[in-house]
């Protein structure tokens, strides 16, 4: 990969995108970044990020993947594309938002990349497109979905988009897919970093509840590792392949116990089981619809967290040189960052 070639990053101002921009600039790449709003510095940013969006090797474009004209302007002069933009939020008042951004927006990126002769594209999909795992099972890139049921519109639309991407690959589009697992870490305390918000609430006694007794398993990964994995996929990923970017599998109970260990402080945890959890999520959704508000969690996302999502990232380690941090080290960095930004805000 030629460092003289400019890289377009869609969704650059998001949680993963901001970290990726910093890493690529540090490696000497020239970037075109695109987002629907003006990018902001992450909360509690360190000195390395103070001049991030004003960097001499970065040109930012206001645009939308659903608007092919703005996308074409941002893509002009680029040799590579990293497609990060997507709608991953818990809720949308217009349910078609998921289809418009996650399916049609991805199609626009692929179409214009093919027309522009882009040399390589890395598309950031999601682990939920592979579907949940059975108890005791460790999934990988070869695992077929074990159900056609989708818990959320996000899961449905990202799965469809991945299935359709193979049509472009068959026509010669140089596309590599990465599937991050549950991402957390320093950068932004926003819905894009929902685990960061969860850790913050837990550390400060605002979340004493342990969903389903903490028995369900997920794979957790530090945001810096996901960003590095995307960069490695651009450099070394094989066209037509997908790579899981994760780290350790842990139950929710183990996740919170690790937070306790790295902070040196134990927190109370009250088990809340499926019936109570589902009632809470339906109540959240009902109130949001009545008040034109926004629910903290929806029934679909509650069902997602009540399933198991255990995966291996051995393929990425083997083929990309991907080396993620342990869960303990990643949570230690995250908790230190949360403490720092809370002190700054005080």
C-alpha positions as a Python dict, from the first residue, in 0.01 Angstrom:
ca = {
    (1, 'X'): (0, 0, 0),
    (2, 'X'): (135, 338, -108),
    (3, 'X'): (142, 606, 164),
    (4, 'X'): (127, 869, -109),
    (5, 'X'): (-227, 757, -181),
    (6, 'X'): (-506, 948, -6),
    (7, 'X'): (-758, 753, 206),
    (8, 'X'): (-1124, 850, 235),
    (9, 'X'): (-1279, 767, 574),
    (10, 'X'): (-1658, 786, 594),
    (11, 'X'): (-1807, 827, 941),
    (12, 'X'): (-1476, 975, 1050),
    (13, 'X'): (-1613, 1177, 1342),
    (14, 'X'): (-1757, 875, 1524),
    (15, 'X'): (-1616, 679, 1815),
    (16, 'X'): (-1403, 439, 1608),
    (17, 'X'): (-1342, 691, 1330),
    (18, 'X'): (-1177, 951, 1552),
    (19, 'X'): (-930, 696, 1687),
    (20, 'X'): (-860, 565, 1337),
    (21, 'X'): (-792, 915, 1205),
    (22, 'X'): (-532, 971, 1478),
    (23, 'X'): (-357, 640, 1402),
    (24, 'X'): (-345, 692, 1025),
    (25, 'X'): (-216, 1048, 1059),
    (26, 'X'): (56, 921, 1292),
    (27, 'X'): (156, 674, 1019),
    (28, 'X'): (197, 953, 765),
    (29, 'X'): (-114, 895, 553),
    (30, 'X'): (-307, 1170, 375),
    (31, 'X'): (-677, 1164, 458),
    (32, 'X'): (-1009, 1283, 328),
    (33, 'X'): (-1258, 1253, 613),
    (34, 'X'): (-1634, 1275, 575),
    (35, 'X'): (-1918, 1306, 825),
    (36, 'X'): (-2263, 1461, 842),
    (37, 'X'): (-2158, 1708, 1109),
    (38, 'X'): (-1845, 1897, 1201),
    (39, 'X'): (-1606, 1672, 1395),
    (40, 'X'): (-1531, 1745, 1757),
    (41, 'X'): (-1230, 1654, 1968),
    (42, 'X'): (-1298, 1355, 2195),
    (43, 'X'): (-1382, 1422, 2558),
    (44, 'X'): (-1071, 1433, 2774),
    (45, 'X'): (-842, 1411, 2471),
    (46, 'X'): (-469, 1400, 2528),
    (47, 'X'): (-203, 1622, 2372),
    (48, 'X'): (-168, 1394, 2069),
    (49, 'X'): (-522, 1486, 1957),
    (50, 'X'): (-531, 1859, 2014),
    (51, 'X'): (-464, 1941, 1648),
    (52, 'X'): (-634, 1634, 1499),
    (53, 'X'): (-889, 1796, 1267),
    (54, 'X'): (-655, 2077, 1168),
    (55, 'X'): (-372, 1844, 1063),
    (56, 'X'): (-194, 1938, 740),
    (57, 'X'): (-256, 1591, 594),
    (58, 'X'): (-631, 1598, 655),
    (59, 'X'): (-912, 1752, 450),
    (60, 'X'): (-1260, 1726, 598),
    (61, 'X'): (-1582, 1713, 394),
    (62, 'X'): (-1936, 1759, 516),
    (63, 'X'): (-2133, 1483, 347),
    (64, 'X'): (-2364, 1186, 369),
    (65, 'X'): (-2325, 837, 224),
    (66, 'X'): (-2689, 864, 115),
    (67, 'X'): (-2598, 1167, -99),
    (68, 'X'): (-2386, 1042, -388),
    (69, 'X'): (-2279, 1394, -492),
    (70, 'X'): (-2125, 1476, -154),
    (71, 'X'): (-1971, 1129, -139),
    (72, 'X'): (-1817, 1175, -484),
    (73, 'X'): (-1663, 1508, -379),
    (74, 'X'): (-1501, 1348, -76),
    (75, 'X'): (-1380, 1047, -277),
    (76, 'X'): (-1221, 1254, -555),
    (77, 'X'): (-843, 1204, -564),
    (78, 'X'): (-846, 907, -325),
    (79, 'X'): (-688, 568, -386),
    (80, 'X'): (-831, 389, -83),
    (81, 'X'): (-1160, 396, 111),
    (82, 'X'): (-1242, 300, 469),
    (83, 'X'): (-1620, 287, 504),
    (84, 'X'): (-1717, 338, 869),
    (85, 'X'): (-2042, 532, 836),
    (86, 'X'): (-2352, 349, 954),
    (87, 'X'): (-2658, 386, 1173),
    (88, 'X'): (-2592, 180, 1485),
    (89, 'X'): (-2809, 367, 1731),
    (90, 'X'): (-3047, 198, 1970),
    (91, 'X'): (-3353, 365, 1817),
    (92, 'X'): (-3476, 560, 1517),
    (93, 'X'): (-3810, 739, 1497),
    (94, 'X'): (-3813, 648, 1127),
    (95, 'X'): (-3727, 278, 1106),
    (96, 'X'): (-3625, 321, 739),
    (97, 'X'): (-3318, 513, 861),
    (98, 'X'): (-3141, 180, 915),
    (99, 'X'): (-3208, 63, 557),
    (100, 'X'): (-3124, 399, 405),
    (101, 'X'): (-2784, 433, 574),
    (102, 'X'): (-2670, 75, 631),
    (103, 'X'): (-2784, -83, 302),
    (104, 'X'): (-2834, 196, 50),
    (105, 'X'): (-2548, 406, 186),
    (106, 'X'): (-2307, 112, 163),
    (107, 'X'): (-2425, 47, -194),
    (108, 'X'): (-2344, 410, -283),
    (109, 'X'): (-1992, 372, -143),
    (110, 'X'): (-1935, 48, -335),
    (111, 'X'): (-2079, 187, -661),
    (112, 'X'): (-1871, 504, -653),
    (113, 'X'): (-1558, 313, -548),
    (114, 'X'): (-1597, 87, -851),
    (115, 'X'): (-1655, 386, -1081),
    (116, 'X'): (-1356, 574, -934),
    (117, 'X'): (-1111, 286, -962),
    (118, 'X'): (-1045, 272, -586),
    (119, 'X'): (-758, 30, -524),
    (120, 'X'): (-883, -112, -193),
    (121, 'X'): (-1181, -68, 39),
    (122, 'X'): (-1213, -174, 401),
    (123, 'X'): (-1572, -181, 519),
    (124, 'X'): (-1644, -191, 892),
    (125, 'X'): (-1946, -413, 944),
    (126, 'X'): (-2034, -569, 1281),
    (127, 'X'): (-2019, -896, 1471),
    (128, 'X'): (-2400, -909, 1493),
    (129, 'X'): (-2417, -984, 1121),
    (130, 'X'): (-2276, -1329, 1203),
    (131, 'X'): (-2559, -1395, 1448),
    (132, 'X'): (-2551, -1510, 1811),
    (133, 'X'): (-2359, -1817, 1920),
    (134, 'X'): (-2496, -2119, 2102),
    (135, 'X'): (-2396, -2167, 2465),
    (136, 'X'): (-2036, -2292, 2475),
    (137, 'X'): (-1976, -2224, 2104),
    (138, 'X'): (-1693, -2000, 1978),
    (139, 'X'): (-1781, -1853, 1640),
    (140, 'X'): (-1546, -1745, 1361),
    (141, 'X'): (-1565, -1604, 1007),
    (142, 'X'): (-1679, -1938, 862),
    (143, 'X'): (-1978, -1974, 1095),
    (144, 'X'): (-2314, -1966, 914),
    (145, 'X'): (-2591, -1775, 1088),
    (146, 'X'): (-2782, -2022, 1302),
    (147, 'X'): (-3104, -1820, 1276),
    (148, 'X'): (-3282, -1593, 1030),
    (149, 'X'): (-3434, -1405, 1321),
    (150, 'X'): (-3297, -1056, 1377),
    (151, 'X'): (-3315, -891, 1716),
    (152, 'X'): (-3277, -536, 1580),
    (153, 'X'): (-3308, -341, 1256),
    (154, 'X'): (-2938, -270, 1287),
    (155, 'X'): (-2859, -642, 1283),
    (156, 'X'): (-3099, -705, 993),
    (157, 'X'): (-2973, -426, 771),
    (158, 'X'): (-2603, -490, 833),
    (159, 'X'): (-2652, -861, 758),
    (160, 'X'): (-2831, -784, 431),
    (161, 'X'): (-2563, -531, 335),
    (162, 'X'): (-2291, -792, 394),
    (163, 'X'): (-2475, -1049, 186),
    (164, 'X'): (-2516, -800, -100),
    (165, 'X'): (-2152, -690, -82),
    (166, 'X'): (-2051, -1021, -236),
    (167, 'X'): (-2217, -912, -561),
    (168, 'X'): (-1967, -625, -587),
    (169, 'X'): (-1677, -851, -488),
    (170, 'X'): (-1778, -1095, -764),
    (171, 'X'): (-1761, -804, -1011),
    (172, 'X'): (-1405, -724, -901),
    (173, 'X'): (-1450, -467, -624),
    (174, 'X'): (-1139, -487, -400),
    (175, 'X'): (-1338, -509, -76),
    (176, 'X'): (-1223, -634, 266),
    (177, 'X'): (-1475, -664, 551),
    (178, 'X'): (-1397, -630, 921),
    (179, 'X'): (-1642, -727, 1196),
    (180, 'X'): (-1571, -558, 1531),
    (181, 'X'): (-1717, -714, 1844),
    (182, 'X'): (-1830, -507, 2147),
    (183, 'X'): (-1617, -195, 2134),
    (184, 'X'): (-1530, 20, 2437),
    (185, 'X'): (-1257, 259, 2545),
    (186, 'X'): (-1141, 620, 2558),
    (187, 'X'): (-1258, 868, 2297),
    (188, 'X'): (-1622, 968, 2332),
    (189, 'X'): (-1885, 914, 2598),
    (190, 'X'): (-2166, 884, 2345),
    (191, 'X'): (-2409, 618, 2229),
    (192, 'X'): (-2140, 499, 1988),
    (193, 'X'): (-1943, 409, 2301),
    (194, 'X'): (-2236, 255, 2487),
    (195, 'X'): (-2003, 30, 2685),
    (196, 'X'): (-1808, 337, 2797),
    (197, 'X'): (-2133, 485, 2927),
    (198, 'X'): (-2211, 153, 3096),
    (199, 'X'): (-1871, 144, 3267),
    (200, 'X'): (-1909, 507, 3378),
    (201, 'X'): (-2252, 435, 3529),
    (202, 'X'): (-2124, 122, 3702),
    (203, 'X'): (-1814, 294, 3844),
    (204, 'X'): (-2025, 573, 3990),
    (205, 'X'): (-2302, 359, 4140),
    (206, 'X'): (-2570, 446, 3885),
    (207, 'X'): (-2602, 91, 3751),
    (208, 'X'): (-2622, -167, 4030),
    (209, 'X'): (-2817, -412, 3810),
    (210, 'X'): (-2666, -729, 3661),
    (211, 'X'): (-2861, -838, 3353),
    (212, 'X'): (-2968, -1204, 3359),
    (213, 'X'): (-2740, -1267, 3654),
    (214, 'X'): (-2439, -1182, 3437),
    (215, 'X'): (-2430, -1523, 3264),
    (216, 'X'): (-2440, -1413, 2898),
    (217, 'X'): (-2113, -1396, 2708),
    (218, 'X'): (-1980, -1134, 2469),
    (219, 'X'): (-1649, -1056, 2307),
    (220, 'X'): (-1506, -719, 2418),
    (221, 'X'): (-1243, -514, 2238),
    (222, 'X'): (-1064, -184, 2302),
    (223, 'X'): (-1138, 86, 2043),
    (224, 'X'): (-766, 142, 1975),
    (225, 'X'): (-734, -223, 1875),
    (226, 'X'): (-1029, -202, 1637),
    (227, 'X'): (-875, 106, 1472),
    (228, 'X'): (-539, -70, 1440),
    (229, 'X'): (-716, -376, 1299),
    (230, 'X'): (-884, -165, 1031),
    (231, 'X'): (-548, -14, 939),
    (232, 'X'): (-392, -362, 923),
    (233, 'X'): (-680, -484, 705),
    (234, 'X'): (-612, -200, 463),
    (235, 'X'): (-246, -297, 448),
    (236, 'X'): (-267, -678, 459),
    (237, 'X'): (-630, -791, 428),
    (238, 'X'): (-717, -1024, 144),
    (239, 'X'): (-986, -902, -95),
    (240, 'X'): (-1314, -1085, -48),
    (241, 'X'): (-1231, -1193, 307),
    (242, 'X'): (-1372, -1079, 639),
    (243, 'X'): (-1190, -1051, 969),
    (244, 'X'): (-1332, -1049, 1321),
    (245, 'X'): (-1173, -771, 1528),
    (246, 'X'): (-1221, -870, 1889),
    (247, 'X'): (-1028, -966, 2198),
    (248, 'X'): (-1157, -1170, 2493),
    (249, 'X'): (-1482, -1353, 2550),
    (250, 'X'): (-1628, -1285, 2895),
    (251, 'X'): (-1961, -1304, 3069),
    (252, 'X'): (-2117, -977, 3176),
    (253, 'X'): (-2043, -1077, 3536),
    (254, 'X'): (-1675, -1130, 3452),
    (255, 'X'): (-1671, -795, 3270),
    (256, 'X'): (-1791, -607, 3579),
    (257, 'X'): (-1566, -805, 3812),
    (258, 'X'): (-1273, -694, 3596),
    (259, 'X'): (-1383, -332, 3637),
    (260, 'X'): (-1386, -391, 4014),
    (261, 'X'): (-1037, -537, 3998),
    (262, 'X'): (-876, -258, 3795),
    (263, 'X'): (-1042, 18, 4000),
    (264, 'X'): (-978, -154, 4333),
    (265, 'X'): (-1339, -95, 4432),
    (266, 'X'): (-1623, -343, 4458),
    (267, 'X'): (-1969, -238, 4347),
    (268, 'X'): (-2307, -379, 4441),
    (269, 'X'): (-2476, -586, 4171),
    (270, 'X'): (-2845, -681, 4184),
    (271, 'X'): (-2941, -960, 3940),
    (272, 'X'): (-3223, -869, 3701),
    (273, 'X'): (-3357, -1159, 3497),
    (274, 'X'): (-3521, -1180, 3154),
    (275, 'X'): (-3886, -1100, 3247),
    (276, 'X'): (-3796, -786, 3442),
    (277, 'X'): (-3541, -678, 3181),
    (278, 'X'): (-3791, -712, 2896),
    (279, 'X'): (-4063, -524, 3087),
    (280, 'X'): (-3815, -241, 3147),
    (281, 'X'): (-3719, -223, 2777),
    (282, 'X'): (-4081, -220, 2660),
    (283, 'X'): (-4156, 55, 2910),
    (284, 'X'): (-3861, 258, 2781),
    (285, 'X'): (-3987, 224, 2424),
    (286, 'X'): (-4345, 314, 2515),
    (287, 'X'): (-4240, 628, 2704),
    (288, 'X'): (-4017, 736, 2413),
    (289, 'X'): (-4304, 706, 2168),
    (290, 'X'): (-4547, 890, 2393),
    (291, 'X'): (-4309, 1175, 2469),
    (292, 'X'): (-4130, 1189, 2134),
    (293, 'X'): (-3817, 1105, 2333),
    (294, 'X'): (-3540, 850, 2311),
    (295, 'X'): (-3527, 516, 2499),
    (296, 'X'): (-3220, 409, 2690),
    (297, 'X'): (-3266, 59, 2548),
    (298, 'X'): (-3522, -110, 2321),
    (299, 'X'): (-3659, -466, 2342),
    (300, 'X'): (-3448, -572, 2044),
    (301, 'X'): (-3124, -458, 2200),
    (302, 'X'): (-3225, -613, 2532),
    (303, 'X'): (-3271, -947, 2354),
    (304, 'X'): (-2929, -898, 2195),
    (305, 'X'): (-2766, -867, 2537),
    (306, 'X'): (-2961, -1169, 2662),
    (307, 'X'): (-2793, -1385, 2395),
    (308, 'X'): (-2435, -1515, 2372),
    (309, 'X'): (-2183, -1364, 2127),
    (310, 'X'): (-1855, -1556, 2171),
    (311, 'X'): (-1607, -1524, 1886),
    (312, 'X'): (-1246, -1588, 1791),
    (313, 'X'): (-1017, -1330, 1627),
    (314, 'X'): (-745, -1585, 1540),
    (315, 'X'): (-779, -1521, 1166),
    (316, 'X'): (-704, -1151, 1210),
    (317, 'X'): (-407, -1236, 1434),
    (318, 'X'): (-274, -1486, 1183),
    (319, 'X'): (-325, -1292, 859),
    (320, 'X'): (-311, -927, 965),
    (321, 'X'): (-68, -932, 1258),
    (322, 'X'): (-352, -813, 1483),
    (323, 'X'): (-257, -808, 1854),
    (324, 'X'): (-539, -684, 2080),
    (325, 'X'): (-501, -584, 2443),
    (326, 'X'): (-638, -808, 2716),
    (327, 'X'): (-976, -719, 2862),
    (328, 'X'): (-812, -629, 3193),
    (329, 'X'): (-562, -390, 3037),
    (330, 'X'): (-825, -235, 2811),
    (331, 'X'): (-1061, -176, 3103),
    (332, 'X'): (-778, -31, 3311),
    (333, 'X'): (-707, 229, 3038),
    (334, 'X'): (-1078, 304, 3005),
    (335, 'X'): (-1136, 350, 3379),
    (336, 'X'): (-833, 581, 3409),
    (337, 'X'): (-970, 788, 3118),
    (338, 'X'): (-1318, 810, 3273),
    (339, 'X'): (-1168, 926, 3603),
    (340, 'X'): (-967, 1191, 3421),
    (341, 'X'): (-1257, 1338, 3226),
    (342, 'X'): (-1479, 1342, 3534),
    (343, 'X'): (-1212, 1538, 3722),
    (344, 'X'): (-1183, 1782, 3431),
    (345, 'X'): (-1559, 1833, 3433),
    (346, 'X'): (-1577, 1884, 3811),
}
